[in-house]
Amino acid sequence: MGFKEVYASWQENPEAFWMQAAEAIDWDAKPSKALFDDNAPLYEWYKDARVNTCWNAVDRHVAAGRGDQTAIIYDSPITGVKDQITYAELQTRVASLAGALRAKGIEKGDRVIIYMPMVPQAIEAMLACARLGAIHSVVFGGFAANELAVRIDDATPKAIIAASCGLEPGRVVEYKPLLDGAVELSKHKPDFCMVLQREQHPVELDNDFYVDWHESQNGVDPAECVPVEGDHPAYILYTSGTTGAPKGVVRPTAGHLVALNWTMKNIYNVDPGDVFWAASDVGWVVGHSYICYAPLIHGNTTIVFEGKPVGTPDAGTFWRVISEHNVRCFFTAPTAFRAIKREDPKGELIKDYDISCLRGLYLAGERADPDTIHWAQDVMGVPVYDHWWQTETGYTIVGNPAGIEALPVKIGSPTVPMPGYDVQILDEAGHPMGANELGAIAIKLPLPPGTLPTLWNAEERFKKSYLNTFPGYYETGDAGMIDEDGYLYIMARTDDVINVAGHRLSTGGMEEVLAAHPDVAECAVIGVTDQLKGQLPVGFLCMNSGAGRDEAEVVAEVVKLVREKIGPVAAFKLAVVVDRLPKTRSGKILRGTMVSIADGKDYKMPATIDDPAILGEIKTALQSIGYAG
Ligand code: COA
Ligand code: AMP
């Protein structure tokens, strides 16, 4: 069957399509049907089934006689360590860790926050939670104590699983002060924190709250897999929205298993046993879906890579990992390739490696710019597939179904909607628009299995954020168009989310931090175009009259404040002091116009602007930090 037929088969009978896809999963009790729509517009999938994620990701492969296959390759250029873990070893390690968690009171439904660097134990912690039916919430290591505290208060975890440190080039990230700080700041207090000691920076576990990863496992019985209901949350992953408070995206267990498994062959074109590598971080959705769950559920070998595309030790690291570990399919963010291209524009370093094992490169997380795609294609000599998805969906909305039929690539488009997704472009009133017309990208409900059924403890916010604007549709927050061949083009966000090095960040969240500075009367944060990271945040500060402060000092203070409150991942390093912000007559800050000025783009003078002269002041301020031409 070609892709057209596959997509049509889903359109004609989604129920049959998803029940067939569900056959690939081991169920403790099979679902009687796929879609449960009695609570529309909230939908659930395979709700009456019983299933365990860890069984499907680990134990079933051992039971099928594939225990000796490598499940995880750990490659850490930052420490010089390489390791391999078979499926049988993974089963033993995860069952033992789950046993230790159970002995300390973790049960089905309890939340567990995981705050770990890119080590295989991060995957083991996720799987140990899944084994017990506990709901994990992984927090990216580049977030500060305050962000961790916000997540602790929202998820109210019984436990935290952490490591003693993370490793950034030239810098040890000490986790203990961050954990201490977060637990002090949070209202909710977890019962305990299990710490994996790393030899690069062991810490003293100086009170009963902290327990040792290995010691906790001494003498405990390994835990078996606990079957859970199909709609049981597998995990919560926080992501940025318009305001500072992150949204807790809920991932339902059964749909997650079925959908991720389906993508491995049909989109990534790998077979069980093939090596699959997603160079991301377990703290992001790409890491959840394609470092941890999908490759393991599908019986692939996954790579946990602790390093950067450049500097660990050089821009040839990716090529080394691909050739050394026989990688079939590689997935990363375009920013990583921009970093490599900047260091090694001619692609000289790839000549030292044989990467003929590779069949395709997949890019996501941010817009894939044509230059980067061309460069990657030329240097690597493999097809480059852009694909578009979100934390909320957990897997491809629009992509190229290479495992069914590789569709012609149109550079600038992530290609076409996958089965399960009826993607439409709507105008402000919610009417479908014609080919090549720009509008809001929306997806007709129901969303397919595995996508978010709601936000954690925030059903109203879920409806407000995604369902209310266009009744009957999910609002993606992206704007774009669909051409006459059905190819989608993503043009911009419709909200205040920016994308920095493939990381989704809220300018609203940064504004909240700036506004809390005692000398700042008013502020705005915008995302300006950056050659390497796609976008970078820039802050505009209006100082309190009479503050009498040195402007450079205040700028340095707010930069430090964002790093302390949100974390280094915000990459907030640029801010300027201005007298006034451009606003509409009703007082709305004209952020979009400021972005156009920063990027040196033509813009239309907003008809509702209060005082056009301010735009000149904004331009001068931006020029002082190297933007606006
Ligand atoms: N723990 C602690 N700090 C972290 C961190 C982590 N896990 N990850 C990043 N940081 C820090 C970095 O050290 C840096 O700090 P600095 O301000 O002291 O330099 C800051 O956060 C910004 O990090 P990053 O955006 O990664 O920038 P960089 O300059 O270190 O590297 C790239 C640039 C392009 C090489 C890098 O962003 C990259 O590899 N991106 C890949 C993108 C990706 O995997 N996206 C995931 C979605 S697919
Ligand atoms: P995240 O939830 O962090 O994965 O971020 C999702 C957002 O990143 C999307 O809503 C888009 O704005 C952007 N994004 C992800 N993939 C792509 C892509 N392939 N092309 C353009 N934008 C993308």
XYZ file of C-alpha atoms in Angstrom, residues 598 621-629:
10
model
C 15.011 43.613 15.389
C 18.233 50.473 21.387
C 18.351 47.266 19.330
C 21.196 48.624 17.217
C 23.191 49.212 20.396
C 23.241 45.430 20.934
C 23.870 44.515 17.305
C 20.329 44.005 15.982
C 17.990 45.960 13.682
C 20.489 46.159 10.822
